[in-house]
Amino acid sequence: MASQQSDQVHDQKHYLRIGAKSTGTVLPSELLEVVEAAAKAGAEVVMEAVNKPRNITYKGLSDLVTDTDKASEDAILEVVKKNFSDHLILGEEGGIIGDTSSDYLWCIDPLDGTTNFAHEYPSFAVSVGVLYRGKPAAASVVEFVGGPMCRYNQLICLTLGGGALCNGQKIHVSNTNAVERALLVTGFGYEHDDAWSTNMELFKEFTGVSRGVRRLGGAAVDMCHVALGIVEGYWEYRLKPWDMAAGVLIVEEAGGAVTRMDGGKFSVFDRSVLVSNGVLHSKLLERIAPATENLKTKGIDFSLWFKPEDYHTEL
């Protein structure tokens, strides 16, 4: 065990931390209190809607949107605006709200895993993360697990530099240091293009050399599972800031590593992410980075996206 922990520390020296070094004029404890309250407010809406008939509409092919998404986001926004009326907000449903000159940007996914929720398939979550000058500063994710008529929520939250917590108890990534002993997770977008095809090949490749690769359908949930030590790594192309802002910080605070899929320093405005227990990060990149570089040669756009215009960052 001591040897594995030593390997983990050594490996993570290669990967720059993505978390904010400061929370500015807002105390970390105050920021965390509001992040937690906001996520709980959204979760209460989702919990109330579980197992009730859903009024489902489509905003794109296979991209289900429910009334619950919108009601959850409204509940979250109410908490954030009540406490920080001058902060900028980026919500999956509502888009940009507030003053772009703010140092703070709230990234809100009111129902991560909407399709799972709509089909009563576990798991899905409410995800709330706040950035300070473009870097994750505090986060909270509430995950819902179980099938029909069986739901249990677990709150995962953290404070800047204080580690990650699940229901009040400290959590940590696994110490598994061999790919053949690792359980991995990935995800696929709705657009079946070159990036989708490349990830399908990575899915097949890692399935052959690991204990298996899962596809659950909720990015925040997948990252929290890495933080909990349930799985060893997760990667995906073309996520949005609200998909990643909370999860990446929770992984890092739980002792894991976070980069882009080409191995570069990550920001929540990037178009790819790889999170791991840290020990396996370089080994996963041996296969993932070349595949990603190949996509770049094909002209696939990996520039920053969904970064609010005029929002000041230290990226």
CSV table of N, CA and C in Angstrom, one decimal, residues 2-64:
chain,number,residue,atom,x,y,z
A,2,ALA,N,1.9,1.3,0.8
A,2,ALA,CA,2.8,2.4,0.9
A,2,ALA,C,3.5,2.7,-0.4
A,3,SER,N,3.8,1.6,-1.1
A,3,SER,CA,4.5,1.7,-2.4
A,3,SER,C,3.5,2.3,-3.4
A,4,GLN,N,2.3,1.9,-3.4
A,4,GLN,CA,1.3,2.4,-4.3
A,4,GLN,C,1.0,3.9,-4.1
A,5,GLN,N,0.9,4.3,-2.8
A,5,GLN,CA,0.7,5.7,-2.5
A,5,GLN,C,1.9,6.5,-3.0
A,6,SER,N,3.1,6.0,-2.8
A,6,SER,CA,4.3,6.7,-3.3
A,6,SER,C,4.3,6.9,-4.8
A,7,ASP,N,3.9,5.8,-5.5
A,7,ASP,CA,3.7,5.9,-7.0
A,7,ASP,C,2.8,7.0,-7.4
A,8,GLN,N,1.7,7.1,-6.6
A,8,GLN,CA,0.6,8.0,-6.9
A,8,GLN,C,1.1,9.5,-6.8
A,9,VAL,N,1.8,9.8,-5.7
A,9,VAL,CA,2.4,11.1,-5.5
A,9,VAL,C,3.3,11.4,-6.6
A,10,HIS,N,4.2,10.5,-6.9
A,10,HIS,CA,5.2,10.7,-8.0
A,10,HIS,C,4.5,11.0,-9.3
A,11,ASP,N,3.5,10.2,-9.7
A,11,ASP,CA,2.9,10.4,-10.9
A,11,ASP,C,2.2,11.7,-11.0
A,12,GLN,N,1.6,12.2,-10.0
A,12,GLN,CA,0.8,13.4,-10.0
A,12,GLN,C,1.6,14.7,-10.1
A,13,LYS,N,2.9,14.6,-9.9
A,13,LYS,CA,3.8,15.7,-10.0
A,13,LYS,C,3.8,16.2,-11.5
A,14,HIS,N,3.4,15.4,-12.4
A,14,HIS,CA,3.4,15.7,-13.8
A,14,HIS,C,2.2,16.5,-14.2
A,15,TYR,N,1.2,16.6,-13.4
A,15,TYR,CA,-0.1,17.2,-13.7
A,15,TYR,C,-0.4,18.4,-12.9
A,16,LEU,N,-0.5,19.6,-13.5
A,16,LEU,CA,-0.8,20.8,-12.8
A,16,LEU,C,-2.2,20.8,-12.2
A,17,ARG,N,-2.3,21.3,-11.0
A,17,ARG,CA,-3.6,21.4,-10.3
A,17,ARG,C,-4.5,22.4,-11.1
A,18,ILE,N,-5.8,22.1,-11.1
A,18,ILE,CA,-6.7,22.9,-11.8
A,18,ILE,C,-7.6,23.7,-10.9
A,19,GLY,N,-7.6,23.4,-9.6
A,19,GLY,CA,-8.4,24.2,-8.6
A,19,GLY,C,-7.8,25.6,-8.4
A,20,ALA,N,-8.8,26.5,-8.0
A,20,ALA,CA,-8.4,27.9,-7.7
A,20,ALA,C,-7.5,27.9,-6.5
A,21,LYS,N,-6.6,28.8,-6.5
A,21,LYS,CA,-5.7,29.0,-5.3
A,21,LYS,C,-6.3,30.0,-4.3
A,22,SER,N,-7.4,30.7,-4.7
A,22,SER,CA,-8.1,31.6,-3.8
A,22,SER,C,-9.5,31.7,-4.1
A,23,THR,N,-10.3,32.1,-3.2
A,23,THR,CA,-11.8,32.3,-3.4
A,23,THR,C,-12.1,33.8,-3.4
A,24,GLY,N,-11.0,34.6,-3.5
A,24,GLY,CA,-11.2,36.0,-3.6
A,24,GLY,C,-11.8,36.6,-2.4
A,25,THR,N,-12.7,37.5,-2.6
A,25,THR,CA,-13.3,38.3,-1.4
A,25,THR,C,-14.4,37.4,-0.7
A,26,VAL,N,-14.8,36.3,-1.2
A,26,VAL,CA,-15.7,35.4,-0.5
A,26,VAL,C,-15.0,34.3,0.2
A,27,LEU,N,-15.3,34.1,1.5
A,27,LEU,CA,-14.6,33.1,2.3
A,27,LEU,C,-15.0,31.7,1.7
A,28,PRO,N,-14.0,30.8,1.7
A,28,PRO,CA,-14.3,29.4,1.3
A,28,PRO,C,-15.5,28.8,2.0
A,29,SER,N,-15.6,29.0,3.3
A,29,SER,CA,-16.7,28.4,4.0
A,29,SER,C,-18.1,29.0,3.6
A,30,GLU,N,-18.1,30.3,3.2
A,30,GLU,CA,-19.3,30.9,2.7
A,30,GLU,C,-19.7,30.4,1.4
A,31,LEU,N,-18.7,30.3,0.5
A,31,LEU,CA,-18.9,29.8,-0.8
A,31,LEU,C,-19.4,28.3,-0.8
A,32,LEU,N,-18.8,27.5,0.0
A,32,LEU,CA,-19.3,26.1,0.1
A,32,LEU,C,-20.7,26.0,0.7
A,33,GLU,N,-21.0,26.8,1.7
A,33,GLU,CA,-22.4,26.8,2.2
A,33,GLU,C,-23.4,27.1,1.2
A,34,VAL,N,-23.2,28.0,0.3
A,34,VAL,CA,-24.1,28.3,-0.8
A,34,VAL,C,-24.1,27.3,-1.8
A,35,VAL,N,-23.0,26.8,-2.2
A,35,VAL,CA,-22.9,25.7,-3.2
A,35,VAL,C,-23.7,24.5,-2.7
A,36,GLU,N,-23.5,24.1,-1.5
A,36,GLU,CA,-24.2,23.0,-0.9
A,36,GLU,C,-25.7,23.2,-0.9
A,37,ALA,N,-26.1,24.4,-0.4
A,37,ALA,CA,-27.6,24.8,-0.4
A,37,ALA,C,-28.2,24.8,-1.7
A,38,ALA,N,-27.5,25.3,-2.7
A,38,ALA,CA,-28.0,25.3,-4.1
A,38,ALA,C,-28.2,23.9,-4.7
A,39,ALA,N,-27.2,23.0,-4.5
A,39,ALA,CA,-27.4,21.7,-5.0
A,39,ALA,C,-28.5,21.0,-4.3
A,40,LYS,N,-28.7,21.2,-3.0
A,40,LYS,CA,-29.8,20.6,-2.2
A,40,LYS,C,-31.1,21.0,-2.7
A,41,ALA,N,-31.2,22.3,-3.0
A,41,ALA,CA,-32.5,22.9,-3.5
A,41,ALA,C,-32.9,22.2,-4.9
A,42,GLY,N,-31.9,22.1,-5.7
A,42,GLY,CA,-32.2,21.4,-7.0
A,42,GLY,C,-32.5,19.9,-6.8
A,43,ALA,N,-31.8,19.3,-5.8
A,43,ALA,CA,-32.1,17.9,-5.6
A,43,ALA,C,-33.5,17.6,-5.0
A,44,GLU,N,-34.0,18.5,-4.2
A,44,GLU,CA,-35.3,18.4,-3.7
A,44,GLU,C,-36.3,18.4,-4.8
A,45,VAL,N,-36.1,19.2,-5.8
A,45,VAL,CA,-37.0,19.2,-7.0
A,45,VAL,C,-37.0,17.9,-7.7
A,46,VAL,N,-35.8,17.4,-7.9
A,46,VAL,CA,-35.6,16.1,-8.6
A,46,VAL,C,-36.2,15.0,-7.8
A,47,MET,N,-36.0,15.0,-6.5
A,47,MET,CA,-36.5,13.9,-5.7
A,47,MET,C,-38.0,13.9,-5.7
A,48,GLU,N,-38.6,15.0,-5.7
A,48,GLU,CA,-40.1,15.1,-5.7
A,48,GLU,C,-40.6,14.6,-7.0
A,49,ALA,N,-39.8,14.7,-8.1
A,49,ALA,CA,-40.3,14.3,-9.4
A,49,ALA,C,-40.0,12.8,-9.7
A,50,VAL,N,-39.2,12.2,-8.9
A,50,VAL,CA,-38.9,10.8,-9.2
A,50,VAL,C,-40.1,9.9,-9.1
A,51,ASN,N,-40.3,9.1,-10.1
A,51,ASN,CA,-41.4,8.1,-10.2
A,51,ASN,C,-42.7,8.8,-10.6
A,52,LYS,N,-42.7,10.1,-10.9
A,52,LYS,CA,-43.9,10.7,-11.4
A,52,LYS,C,-43.9,10.8,-12.9
A,53,PRO,N,-45.1,10.9,-13.5
A,53,PRO,CA,-45.1,11.0,-15.0
A,53,PRO,C,-44.3,12.1,-15.5
A,54,ARG,N,-43.5,12.0,-16.5
A,54,ARG,CA,-42.7,13.0,-17.0
A,54,ARG,C,-43.2,13.7,-18.3
A,55,ASN,N,-43.2,15.0,-18.3
A,55,ASN,CA,-43.6,15.7,-19.5
A,55,ASN,C,-42.3,16.0,-20.3
A,56,ILE,N,-42.0,15.1,-21.3
A,56,ILE,CA,-40.7,15.2,-22.0
A,56,ILE,C,-40.9,15.8,-23.4
A,57,THR,N,-39.9,16.7,-23.7
A,57,THR,CA,-39.8,17.3,-25.0
A,57,THR,C,-38.5,17.1,-25.5
A,58,TYR,N,-38.2,17.4,-26.8
A,58,TYR,CA,-36.9,17.1,-27.4
A,58,TYR,C,-36.3,18.5,-27.8
A,59,LYS,N,-35.1,18.7,-27.4
A,59,LYS,CA,-34.4,19.9,-27.9
A,59,LYS,C,-33.3,19.5,-29.0
A,60,GLY,N,-33.2,18.2,-29.2
A,60,GLY,CA,-32.3,17.7,-30.2
A,60,GLY,C,-32.4,16.2,-30.2
A,61,LEU,N,-31.8,15.6,-31.2
A,61,LEU,CA,-31.9,14.1,-31.4
A,61,LEU,C,-31.4,13.4,-30.1
A,62,SER,N,-32.3,12.6,-29.6
A,62,SER,CA,-32.0,11.8,-28.4
A,62,SER,C,-31.6,12.6,-27.2
A,63,ASP,N,-31.9,13.9,-27.2
A,63,ASP,CA,-31.5,14.8,-26.1
A,63,ASP,C,-32.8,15.2,-25.4
A,64,LEU,N,-33.1,14.4,-24.4
A,64,LEU,CA,-34.4,14.6,-23.7
A,64,LEU,C,-34.3,15.8,-22.7
